[in-house]
């Protein structure tokens, strides 16, 4: 597939130039992903991950649903003209999408465009999970991810204990509070779990952390609604470099192995585990 001809770019830097819609070739989507950026003007996130790829920028553009809709139609038409299938339309961009007041109406509008122009594409929300701590957002995501499924939720779970969570995600929202909400949500609703595996200030993820993460992920996956666990490495530059650094593929494999063992120990028929270096 020639994603370049589909207008796709290998990195997401174009979203820092005020773009609301940005086609990318996504390794985790496995093809052309059309990104929706709710924050073309500034980064907005309640995490401060050491590996975050959003560089400081000054954009003078505000989010507009009309611009998003026309951008999506254009990107889908460009892909179709080149016979490139759209794998997904993905809400991610310069921060945590669920923090935006535009999130719910924009997702509903994108679903309509998807249904009309790219019915085979999934609608994906990549989130750090903190929206689940708000009642209104929790209810919306619950409705969106239940059959008939409007959108898929990909949830960040970078750590198995509060110490590694604080080092990696650098967030003051309590670890137990956040993982409690993720457990509650996954009991009844579908999601994908995403875990970044990298070093922090030269320190490898400790063995106890990996075991705790594996146990926690097995617990989250036990009800059977987790479709996939993605373990991924740091592949792109970050403004915080060199805080976080990539680890060898064998290290990512070891984390995945720990999860397989945890599934077996807990008697869980776990979802597939995908590794992205
Ligand atoms: S949650 Fe995502 S956007 Fe927010 S700091 Fe972490 S990597 Fe960046």
PDB file of C-alpha atoms and ligand atoms in Angstrom:
ATOM      1  CA  UNK A   1       0.000   0.000   0.000  1.00  0.00           C
ATOM      2  CA  UNK A   2       1.331   3.411  -0.900  1.00  0.00           C
ATOM      3  CA  UNK A   3       0.214   5.538   2.006  1.00  0.00           C
ATOM      4  CA  UNK A   4       2.210   8.485   0.763  1.00  0.00           C
ATOM      5  CA  UNK A   5      -0.088   8.693  -2.212  1.00  0.00           C
ATOM      6  CA  UNK A   6      -3.032   8.663   0.142  1.00  0.00           C
ATOM      7  CA  UNK A   7      -1.764  11.855   1.733  1.00  0.00           C
ATOM      8  CA  UNK A   8      -0.563   9.962   4.802  1.00  0.00           C
ATOM      9  CA  UNK A   9       2.490  10.895   6.799  1.00  0.00           C
ATOM     10  CA  UNK A  10       4.737   8.689   8.882  1.00  0.00           C
ATOM     11  CA  UNK A  11       4.601  10.856  11.952  1.00  0.00           C
ATOM     12  CA  UNK A  12       1.903  12.974  13.516  1.00  0.00           C
ATOM     13  CA  UNK A  13       3.770  16.281  13.417  1.00  0.00           C
ATOM     14  CA  UNK A  14       1.228  17.822  11.016  1.00  0.00           C
ATOM     15  CA  UNK A  15      -1.315  17.995  13.832  1.00  0.00           C
ATOM     16  CA  UNK A  16       0.982  20.524  15.500  1.00  0.00           C
ATOM     17  CA  UNK A  17       0.522  22.782  12.511  1.00  0.00           C
ATOM     18  CA  UNK A  18      -3.122  23.373  13.307  1.00  0.00           C
ATOM     19  CA  UNK A  19      -4.547  20.429  11.409  1.00  0.00           C
ATOM     20  CA  UNK A  20      -7.851  18.988  12.625  1.00  0.00           C
ATOM     21  CA  UNK A  21      -7.800  15.983  10.288  1.00  0.00           C
ATOM     22  CA  UNK A  22      -4.504  14.225   9.517  1.00  0.00           C
ATOM     23  CA  UNK A  23      -4.099  10.935   7.633  1.00  0.00           C
ATOM     24  CA  UNK A  24      -1.247   8.786   8.921  1.00  0.00           C
ATOM     25  CA  UNK A  25       0.098   5.331   8.332  1.00  0.00           C
ATOM     26  CA  UNK A  26      -0.427   3.779  11.766  1.00  0.00           C
ATOM     27  CA  UNK A  27       1.465   0.677  12.853  1.00  0.00           C
ATOM     28  CA  UNK A  28      -1.114  -0.001  15.571  1.00  0.00           C
ATOM     29  CA  UNK A  29      -4.048   0.378  13.166  1.00  0.00           C
ATOM     30  CA  UNK A  30      -2.187  -1.643  10.535  1.00  0.00           C
ATOM     31  CA  UNK A  31      -2.870   0.761   7.690  1.00  0.00           C
ATOM     32  CA  UNK A  32      -4.270   4.163   6.876  1.00  0.00           C
ATOM     33  CA  UNK A  33      -5.690   5.879   9.923  1.00  0.00           C
ATOM     34  CA  UNK A  34      -7.380   9.261   9.656  1.00  0.00           C
ATOM     35  CA  UNK A  35      -6.652  11.166  12.834  1.00  0.00           C
ATOM     36  CA  UNK A  36      -8.988  13.712  14.361  1.00  0.00           C
ATOM     37  CA  UNK A  37      -7.304  16.348  16.492  1.00  0.00           C
ATOM     38  CA  UNK A  38      -9.608  18.185  18.895  1.00  0.00           C
ATOM     39  CA  UNK A  39      -6.734  20.465  19.961  1.00  0.00           C
ATOM     40  CA  UNK A  40      -5.308  22.234  16.887  1.00  0.00           C
ATOM     41  CA  UNK A  41      -4.501  25.267  19.062  1.00  0.00           C
ATOM     42  CA  UNK A  42      -2.600  23.772  22.022  1.00  0.00           C
ATOM     43  CA  UNK A  43      -1.814  20.539  23.818  1.00  0.00           C
ATOM     44  CA  UNK A  44      -4.459  19.641  26.371  1.00  0.00           C
ATOM     45  CA  UNK A  45      -3.843  16.659  28.613  1.00  0.00           C
ATOM     46  CA  UNK A  46      -3.984  15.769  32.302  1.00  0.00           C
ATOM     47  CA  UNK A  47      -1.055  13.342  31.879  1.00  0.00           C
ATOM     48  CA  UNK A  48       2.515  14.445  31.243  1.00  0.00           C
ATOM     49  CA  UNK A  49       4.016  11.232  29.846  1.00  0.00           C
ATOM     50  CA  UNK A  50       7.778  11.269  29.492  1.00  0.00           C
ATOM     51  CA  UNK A  51       7.417   9.689  26.035  1.00  0.00           C
ATOM     52  CA  UNK A  52       4.657  12.030  24.779  1.00  0.00           C
ATOM     53  CA  UNK A  53       5.234  12.984  21.140  1.00  0.00           C
ATOM     54  CA  UNK A  54       3.450  16.333  21.195  1.00  0.00           C
ATOM     55  CA  UNK A  55       6.007  19.114  20.831  1.00  0.00           C
ATOM     56  CA  UNK A  56       5.269  22.649  22.037  1.00  0.00           C
ATOM     57  CA  UNK A  57       3.623  24.729  19.320  1.00  0.00           C
ATOM     58  CA  UNK A  58       1.506  27.811  18.928  1.00  0.00           C
ATOM     59  CA  UNK A  59      -1.502  27.309  16.726  1.00  0.00           C
ATOM     60  CA  UNK A  60      -4.038  29.974  15.938  1.00  0.00           C
ATOM     61  CA  UNK A  61      -6.756  27.545  14.863  1.00  0.00           C
ATOM     62  CA  UNK A  62      -9.767  26.505  16.950  1.00  0.00           C
ATOM     63  CA  UNK A  63     -11.493  23.174  16.589  1.00  0.00           C
ATOM     64  CA  UNK A  64     -14.442  23.285  14.182  1.00  0.00           C
ATOM     65  CA  UNK A  65     -16.841  20.411  13.656  1.00  0.00           C
ATOM     66  CA  UNK A  66     -17.634  21.609  10.126  1.00  0.00           C
ATOM     67  CA  UNK A  67     -13.930  21.644   9.245  1.00  0.00           C
ATOM     68  CA  UNK A  68     -13.548  18.171  10.765  1.00  0.00           C
ATOM     69  CA  UNK A  69     -16.444  16.818   8.708  1.00  0.00           C
ATOM     70  CA  UNK A  70     -15.219  18.270   5.418  1.00  0.00           C
ATOM     71  CA  UNK A  71     -11.639  17.173   6.222  1.00  0.00           C
ATOM     72  CA  UNK A  72     -12.793  13.619   6.882  1.00  0.00           C
ATOM     73  CA  UNK A  73     -14.796  13.496   3.643  1.00  0.00           C
ATOM     74  CA  UNK A  74     -11.805  14.810   1.698  1.00  0.00           C
ATOM     75  CA  UNK A  75      -9.324  12.368   3.275  1.00  0.00           C
ATOM     76  CA  UNK A  76     -11.681   9.425   2.711  1.00  0.00           C
ATOM     77  CA  UNK A  77     -12.242  10.457  -0.933  1.00  0.00           C
ATOM     78  CA  UNK A  78      -8.468  10.814  -1.491  1.00  0.00           C
ATOM     79  CA  UNK A  79      -7.872   7.345  -0.076  1.00  0.00           C
ATOM     80  CA  UNK A  80     -10.686   5.860  -2.174  1.00  0.00           C
ATOM     81  CA  UNK A  81      -9.318   7.498  -5.332  1.00  0.00           C
ATOM     82  CA  UNK A  82      -6.036   5.670  -4.711  1.00  0.00           C
ATOM     83  CA  UNK A  83      -7.725   2.438  -3.676  1.00  0.00           C
ATOM     84  CA  UNK A  84      -6.310   2.638  -0.152  1.00  0.00           C
ATOM     85  CA  UNK A  85      -8.681   1.274   2.502  1.00  0.00           C
ATOM     86  CA  UNK A  86      -9.236   3.446   5.569  1.00  0.00           C
ATOM     87  CA  UNK A  87      -8.592   1.247   8.602  1.00  0.00           C
ATOM     88  CA  UNK A  88      -9.931   3.693  11.135  1.00  0.00           C
ATOM     89  CA  UNK A  89     -10.866   7.230  12.048  1.00  0.00           C
ATOM     90  CA  UNK A  90      -9.002   7.881  15.246  1.00  0.00           C
ATOM     91  CA  UNK A  91      -9.624  10.531  17.922  1.00  0.00           C
ATOM     92  CA  UNK A  92      -6.245  11.208  19.450  1.00  0.00           C
ATOM     93  CA  UNK A  93      -4.349  14.370  18.476  1.00  0.00           C
ATOM     94  CA  UNK A  94      -2.628  16.822  20.782  1.00  0.00           C
ATOM     95  CA  UNK A  95      -3.936  15.520  24.079  1.00  0.00           C
ATOM     96  CA  UNK A  96      -6.682  13.621  25.849  1.00  0.00           C
ATOM     97  CA  UNK A  97      -9.760  13.732  23.589  1.00  0.00           C
ATOM     98  CA  UNK A  98     -12.315  13.192  26.366  1.00  0.00           C
ATOM     99  CA  UNK A  99     -11.278  16.491  28.029  1.00  0.00           C
ATOM    100  CA  UNK A 100     -12.630  18.517  25.120  1.00  0.00           C
ATOM    101  CA  UNK A 101     -16.199  19.884  25.251  1.00  0.00           C
ATOM    102  CA  UNK A 102     -16.313  19.048  21.535  1.00  0.00           C
ATOM    103  CA  UNK A 103     -15.557  15.367  22.137  1.00  0.00           C
ATOM    104  CA  UNK A 104     -19.035  13.792  22.190  1.00  0.00           C
ATOM    105  CA  UNK A 105     -20.627  15.889  19.406  1.00  0.00           C
ATOM    106  CA  UNK A 106     -17.537  15.491  17.227  1.00  0.00           C
ATOM    107  CA  UNK A 107     -17.483  11.710  17.709  1.00  0.00           C
ATOM    108  CA  UNK A 108     -21.158  11.461  16.771  1.00  0.00           C
ATOM    109  CA  UNK A 109     -20.586  13.648  13.692  1.00  0.00           C
ATOM    110  CA  UNK A 110     -17.552  11.569  12.665  1.00  0.00           C
ATOM    111  CA  UNK A 111     -19.647   8.404  13.029  1.00  0.00           C
ATOM    112  CA  UNK A 112     -22.148   9.792  10.542  1.00  0.00           C
ATOM    113  CA  UNK A 113     -19.391  10.613   8.031  1.00  0.00           C
ATOM    114  CA  UNK A 114     -17.880   7.164   8.559  1.00  0.00           C
ATOM    115  CA  UNK A 115     -21.257   5.453   7.999  1.00  0.00           C
ATOM    116  CA  UNK A 116     -21.818   7.422   4.790  1.00  0.00           C
ATOM    117  CA  UNK A 117     -18.348   7.393   3.265  1.00  0.00           C
ATOM    118  CA  UNK A 118     -16.177   4.683   4.861  1.00  0.00           C
ATOM    119  CA  UNK A 119     -18.469   2.085   6.404  1.00  0.00           C
ATOM    120  CA  UNK A 120     -15.630  -0.437   6.815  1.00  0.00           C
ATOM    121  CA  UNK A 121     -13.537   1.887   8.975  1.00  0.00           C
ATOM    122  CA  UNK A 122     -13.613   1.666  12.746  1.00  0.00           C
ATOM    123  CA  UNK A 123     -14.064   4.760  14.831  1.00  0.00           C
ATOM    124  CA  UNK A 124     -11.415   4.713  17.558  1.00  0.00           C
ATOM    125  CA  UNK A 125     -10.899   6.837  20.670  1.00  0.00           C
ATOM    126  CA  UNK A 126      -7.411   6.691  22.163  1.00  0.00           C
ATOM    127  CA  UNK A 127      -7.700   7.765  25.786  1.00  0.00           C
ATOM    128  CA  UNK A 128      -5.729   7.761  29.009  1.00  0.00           C
ATOM    129  CA  UNK A 129      -8.934   6.642  30.721  1.00  0.00           C
ATOM    130  CA  UNK A 130      -9.447   9.722  32.875  1.00  0.00           C
ATOM    131  CA  UNK A 131     -12.743  10.485  31.100  1.00  0.00           C
ATOM    132  CA  UNK A 132     -14.117   7.392  32.858  1.00  0.00           C
ATOM    133  CA  UNK A 133     -13.842   9.317  36.123  1.00  0.00           C
ATOM    134  CA  UNK A 134     -16.543  11.723  34.929  1.00  0.00           C
ATOM    135  CA  UNK A 135     -20.082  10.418  35.088  1.00  0.00           C
ATOM    136  CA  UNK A 136     -21.280  12.045  31.863  1.00  0.00           C
ATOM    137  CA  UNK A 137     -18.256  10.880  29.875  1.00  0.00           C
ATOM    138  CA  UNK A 138     -18.411   7.370  31.352  1.00  0.00           C
ATOM    139  CA  UNK A 139     -22.080   7.070  30.313  1.00  0.00           C
ATOM    140  CA  UNK A 140     -21.317   8.362  26.811  1.00  0.00           C
ATOM    141  CA  UNK A 141     -18.399   5.968  26.300  1.00  0.00           C
ATOM    142  CA  UNK A 142     -20.461   3.095  27.660  1.00  0.00           C
ATOM    143  CA  UNK A 143     -23.190   3.794  25.160  1.00  0.00           C
ATOM    144  CA  UNK A 144     -20.705   4.312  22.313  1.00  0.00           C
ATOM    145  CA  UNK A 145     -18.877   1.025  22.881  1.00  0.00           C
ATOM    146  CA  UNK A 146     -21.879  -1.254  23.378  1.00  0.00           C
ATOM    147  CA  UNK A 147     -23.643  -2.971  20.488  1.00  0.00           C
ATOM    148  CA  UNK A 148     -24.450  -1.572  18.052  1.00  0.00           C
ATOM    149  CA  UNK A 149     -20.855  -0.364  18.467  1.00  0.00           C
ATOM    150  CA  UNK A 150     -20.357   3.259  17.467  1.00  0.00           C
ATOM    151  CA  UNK A 151     -16.704   3.521  18.487  1.00  0.00           C
ATOM    152  CA  UNK A 152     -13.870   1.444  19.952  1.00  0.00           C
ATOM    153  CA  UNK A 153     -12.058   2.638  23.065  1.00  0.00           C
ATOM    154  CA  UNK A 154      -8.288   2.121  23.329  1.00  0.00           C
ATOM    155  CA  UNK A 155      -7.258   2.680  26.940  1.00  0.00           C
ATOM    156  CA  UNK A 156      -3.808   3.470  28.237  1.00  0.00           C
ATOM    157  CA  UNK A 157      -2.524   1.217  31.024  1.00  0.00           C
ATOM    158  CA  UNK A 158       1.180   1.953  31.216  1.00  0.00           C
ATOM    159  CA  UNK A 159       1.960   0.603  34.664  1.00  0.00           C
ATOM    160  CA  UNK A 160       1.041  -2.025  37.194  1.00  0.00           C
ATOM    161  CA  UNK A 161       1.819   0.039  40.258  1.00  0.00           C
ATOM    162  CA  UNK A 162       1.631   3.667  41.408  1.00  0.00           C
ATOM    163  CA  UNK A 163       5.419   4.130  41.489  1.00  0.00           C
ATOM    164  CA  UNK A 164       5.996   3.317  37.792  1.00  0.00           C
ATOM    165  CA  UNK A 165       2.791   5.138  36.825  1.00  0.00           C
ATOM    166  CA  UNK A 166       4.074   8.311  38.477  1.00  0.00           C
ATOM    167  CA  UNK A 167       7.483   7.984  36.842  1.00  0.00           C
ATOM    168  CA  UNK A 168       6.177   7.275  33.350  1.00  0.00           C
ATOM    169  CA  UNK A 169       2.846   9.088  33.069  1.00  0.00           C
ATOM    170  CA  UNK A 170       3.663  11.833  35.602  1.00  0.00           C
ATOM    171  CA  UNK A 171       0.055  12.409  36.530  1.00  0.00           C
ATOM    172  CA  UNK A 172      -1.435  13.386  39.894  1.00  0.00           C
ATOM    173  CA  UNK A 173      -4.667  11.435  39.394  1.00  0.00           C
ATOM    174  CA  UNK A 174      -4.529   8.485  41.805  1.00  0.00           C
ATOM    175  CA  UNK A 175      -3.464   5.178  40.260  1.00  0.00           C
ATOM    176  CA  UNK A 176      -6.027   3.090  42.195  1.00  0.00           C
ATOM    177  CA  UNK A 177      -8.824   5.523  41.348  1.00  0.00           C
ATOM    178  CA  UNK A 178      -8.011   5.410  37.642  1.00  0.00           C
ATOM    179  CA  UNK A 179      -7.456   1.671  37.368  1.00  0.00           C
ATOM    180  CA  UNK A 180     -10.638   1.128  39.410  1.00  0.00           C
ATOM    181  CA  UNK A 181     -12.593   3.040  36.758  1.00  0.00           C
ATOM    182  CA  UNK A 182     -10.926   1.046  33.964  1.00  0.00           C
ATOM    183  CA  UNK A 183     -11.796  -2.234  35.729  1.00  0.00           C
ATOM    184  CA  UNK A 184     -15.399  -1.135  36.234  1.00  0.00           C
ATOM    185  CA  UNK A 185     -15.742  -0.066  32.604  1.00  0.00           C
ATOM    186  CA  UNK A 186     -14.172  -3.183  31.126  1.00  0.00           C
ATOM    187  CA  UNK A 187     -16.451  -5.439  33.170  1.00  0.00           C
ATOM    188  CA  UNK A 188     -19.323  -4.596  30.832  1.00  0.00           C
ATOM    189  CA  UNK A 189     -17.871  -2.815  27.834  1.00  0.00           C
ATOM    190  CA  UNK A 190     -15.370  -3.516  25.116  1.00  0.00           C
ATOM    191  CA  UNK A 191     -11.921  -1.933  25.029  1.00  0.00           C
ATOM    192  CA  UNK A 192      -8.346  -2.361  23.849  1.00  0.00           C
ATOM    193  CA  UNK A 193      -5.549  -1.957  26.394  1.00  0.00           C
ATOM    194  CA  UNK A 194      -2.403  -0.078  25.358  1.00  0.00           C
ATOM    195  CA  UNK A 195       0.840  -0.213  27.301  1.00  0.00           C
ATOM    196  CA  UNK A 196       4.020   1.741  26.635  1.00  0.00           C
ATOM    197  CA  UNK A 197       7.135  -0.243  27.541  1.00  0.00           C
ATOM    198  CA  UNK A 198      10.275   1.880  27.778  1.00  0.00           C
ATOM    199  CA  UNK A 199      12.916   2.969  30.258  1.00  0.00           C
ATOM    200  CA  UNK A 200      12.581   6.095  32.396  1.00  0.00           C
ATOM    201  CA  UNK A 201      15.718   8.065  33.187  1.00  0.00           C
ATOM    202  CA  UNK A 202      17.753   4.969  32.395  1.00  0.00           C
ATOM    203  CA  UNK A 203      15.717   2.736  34.697  1.00  0.00           C
ATOM    204  CA  UNK A 204      14.101  -0.402  33.251  1.00  0.00           C
ATOM    205  CA  UNK A 205      10.546  -1.272  34.258  1.00  0.00           C
ATOM    206  CA  UNK A 206      11.130  -3.239  37.491  1.00  0.00           C
ATOM    207  CA  UNK A 207      10.198  -6.922  37.540  1.00  0.00           C
ATOM    208  CA  UNK A 208       7.667  -6.331  40.349  1.00  0.00           C
ATOM    209  CA  UNK A 209       5.988  -3.672  38.216  1.00  0.00           C
ATOM    210  CA  UNK A 210       5.781  -5.990  35.203  1.00  0.00           C
ATOM    211  CA  UNK A 211       4.248  -8.754  37.352  1.00  0.00           C
ATOM    212  CA  UNK A 212       1.782  -6.314  38.929  1.00  0.00           C
ATOM    213  CA  UNK A 213       0.823  -4.973  35.472  1.00  0.00           C
ATOM    214  CA  UNK A 214       0.311  -8.507  34.173  1.00  0.00           C
ATOM    215  CA  UNK A 215      -1.936  -9.379  37.140  1.00  0.00           C
ATOM    216  CA  UNK A 216      -3.903  -6.151  36.782  1.00  0.00           C
ATOM    217  CA  UNK A 217      -4.329  -6.599  33.031  1.00  0.00           C
ATOM    218  CA  UNK A 218      -5.503 -10.192  33.547  1.00  0.00           C
ATOM    219  CA  UNK A 219      -8.053  -8.929  36.072  1.00  0.00           C
ATOM    220  CA  UNK A 220      -9.267  -6.259  33.627  1.00  0.00           C
ATOM    221  CA  UNK A 221      -9.464  -8.825  30.819  1.00  0.00           C
ATOM    222  CA  UNK A 222     -11.220 -11.511  32.889  1.00  0.00           C
ATOM    223  CA  UNK A 223     -14.815 -10.549  31.984  1.00  0.00           C
ATOM    224  CA  UNK A 224     -13.855 -11.125  28.338  1.00  0.00           C
ATOM    225  CA  UNK A 225     -14.443  -7.658  26.891  1.00  0.00           C
ATOM    226  CA  UNK A 226     -10.825  -6.699  26.211  1.00  0.00           C
ATOM    227  CA  UNK A 227     -10.313  -7.300  22.495  1.00  0.00           C
ATOM    228  CA  UNK A 228      -6.565  -6.820  22.349  1.00  0.00           C
ATOM    229  CA  UNK A 229      -3.583  -5.828  24.484  1.00  0.00           C
ATOM    230  CA  UNK A 230      -1.040  -3.671  22.669  1.00  0.00           C
ATOM    231  CA  UNK A 231       2.469  -3.519  24.109  1.00  0.00           C
ATOM    232  CA  UNK A 232       4.406  -0.862  22.265  1.00  0.00           C
ATOM    233  CA  UNK A 233       7.806   0.738  22.442  1.00  0.00           C
ATOM    234  CA  UNK A 234       8.991   4.291  22.040  1.00  0.00           C
ATOM    235  CA  UNK A 235       9.424   4.793  18.317  1.00  0.00           C
ATOM    236  CA  UNK A 236       9.313   8.557  17.857  1.00  0.00           C
ATOM    237  CA  UNK A 237      11.041  11.591  19.344  1.00  0.00           C
ATOM    238  CA  UNK A 238       9.568  13.360  22.341  1.00  0.00           C
ATOM    239  CA  UNK A 239      10.096  16.897  23.637  1.00  0.00           C
ATOM    240  CA  UNK A 240      11.023  15.259  26.968  1.00  0.00           C
ATOM    241  CA  UNK A 241      13.868  13.226  25.440  1.00  0.00           C
ATOM    242  CA  UNK A 242      15.999  11.653  26.876  1.00  0.00           C
ATOM    243  CA  UNK A 243      13.631  10.933  29.824  1.00  0.00           C
ATOM    244  CA  UNK A 244      12.166   7.869  28.111  1.00  0.00           C
ATOM    245  CA  UNK A 245      14.137   5.551  25.850  1.00  0.00           C
ATOM    246  CA  UNK A 246      13.259   2.590  23.639  1.00  0.00           C
ATOM    247  CA  UNK A 247      14.021  -0.926  24.867  1.00  0.00           C
ATOM    248  CA  UNK A 248      14.957  -3.937  22.709  1.00  0.00           C
ATOM    249  CA  UNK A 249      12.245  -6.120  21.202  1.00  0.00           C
ATOM    250  CA  UNK A 250      13.184  -8.923  23.623  1.00  0.00           C
ATOM    251  CA  UNK A 251      12.205  -6.685  26.540  1.00  0.00           C
ATOM    252  CA  UNK A 252       8.759  -6.070  25.033  1.00  0.00           C
ATOM    253  CA  UNK A 253       8.430  -9.820  24.498  1.00  0.00           C
ATOM    254  CA  UNK A 254       9.219 -10.405  28.186  1.00  0.00           C
ATOM    255  CA  UNK A 255       6.358  -8.122  29.215  1.00  0.00           C
ATOM    256  CA  UNK A 256       4.022  -9.972  26.861  1.00  0.00           C
ATOM    257  CA  UNK A 257       5.238 -13.324  28.280  1.00  0.00           C
ATOM    258  CA  UNK A 258       4.495 -12.118  31.815  1.00  0.00           C
ATOM    259  CA  UNK A 259       0.957 -11.337  30.681  1.00  0.00           C
ATOM    260  CA  UNK A 260       0.499 -14.762  29.101  1.00  0.00           C
ATOM    261  CA  UNK A 261       1.569 -16.354  32.394  1.00  0.00           C
ATOM    262  CA  UNK A 262      -0.839 -14.112  34.324  1.00  0.00           C
ATOM    263  CA  UNK A 263      -3.696 -15.125  32.014  1.00  0.00           C
ATOM    264  CA  UNK A 264      -2.890 -18.771  32.605  1.00  0.00           C
ATOM    265  CA  UNK A 265      -2.555 -18.362  36.381  1.00  0.00           C
ATOM    266  CA  UNK A 266      -5.870 -16.518  36.589  1.00  0.00           C
ATOM    267  CA  UNK A 267      -7.603 -19.034  34.316  1.00  0.00           C
ATOM    268  CA  UNK A 268      -8.379 -16.254  31.855  1.00  0.00           C
ATOM    269  CA  UNK A 269      -8.734 -16.869  28.154  1.00  0.00           C
ATOM    270  CA  UNK A 270      -6.898 -13.672  27.419  1.00  0.00           C
ATOM    271  CA  UNK A 271      -7.186 -11.562  24.287  1.00  0.00           C
ATOM    272  CA  UNK A 272      -4.386 -11.510  21.698  1.00  0.00           C
ATOM    273  CA  UNK A 273      -1.269  -9.541  22.602  1.00  0.00           C
ATOM    274  CA  UNK A 274       0.257  -7.369  19.880  1.00  0.00           C
ATOM    275  CA  UNK A 275       3.786  -6.018  20.150  1.00  0.00           C
ATOM    276  CA  UNK A 276       4.954  -2.891  18.340  1.00  0.00           C
ATOM    277  CA  UNK A 277       8.632  -2.042  18.704  1.00  0.00           C
TER     278      UNK A 277
HETATM  279  S1  LIG B   1      -1.753  10.776  27.617  1.00  0.00           S
HETATM  280 FE1  LIG B   1      -1.107  10.925  25.476  1.00  0.00          FE
HETATM  281  S2  LIG B   1      -1.264  13.120  24.983  1.00  0.00           S
HETATM  282 FE2  LIG B   1      -1.325  12.941  27.205  1.00  0.00          FE
HETATM  283  S3  LIG B   1       0.797  13.260  27.832  1.00  0.00           S
HETATM  284 FE3  LIG B   1       0.461  11.031  27.622  1.00  0.00          FE
HETATM  285  S4  LIG B   1       1.102  10.526  25.527  1.00  0.00           S
HETATM  286 FE4  LIG B   1       0.829  12.779  25.630  1.00  0.00          FE
END
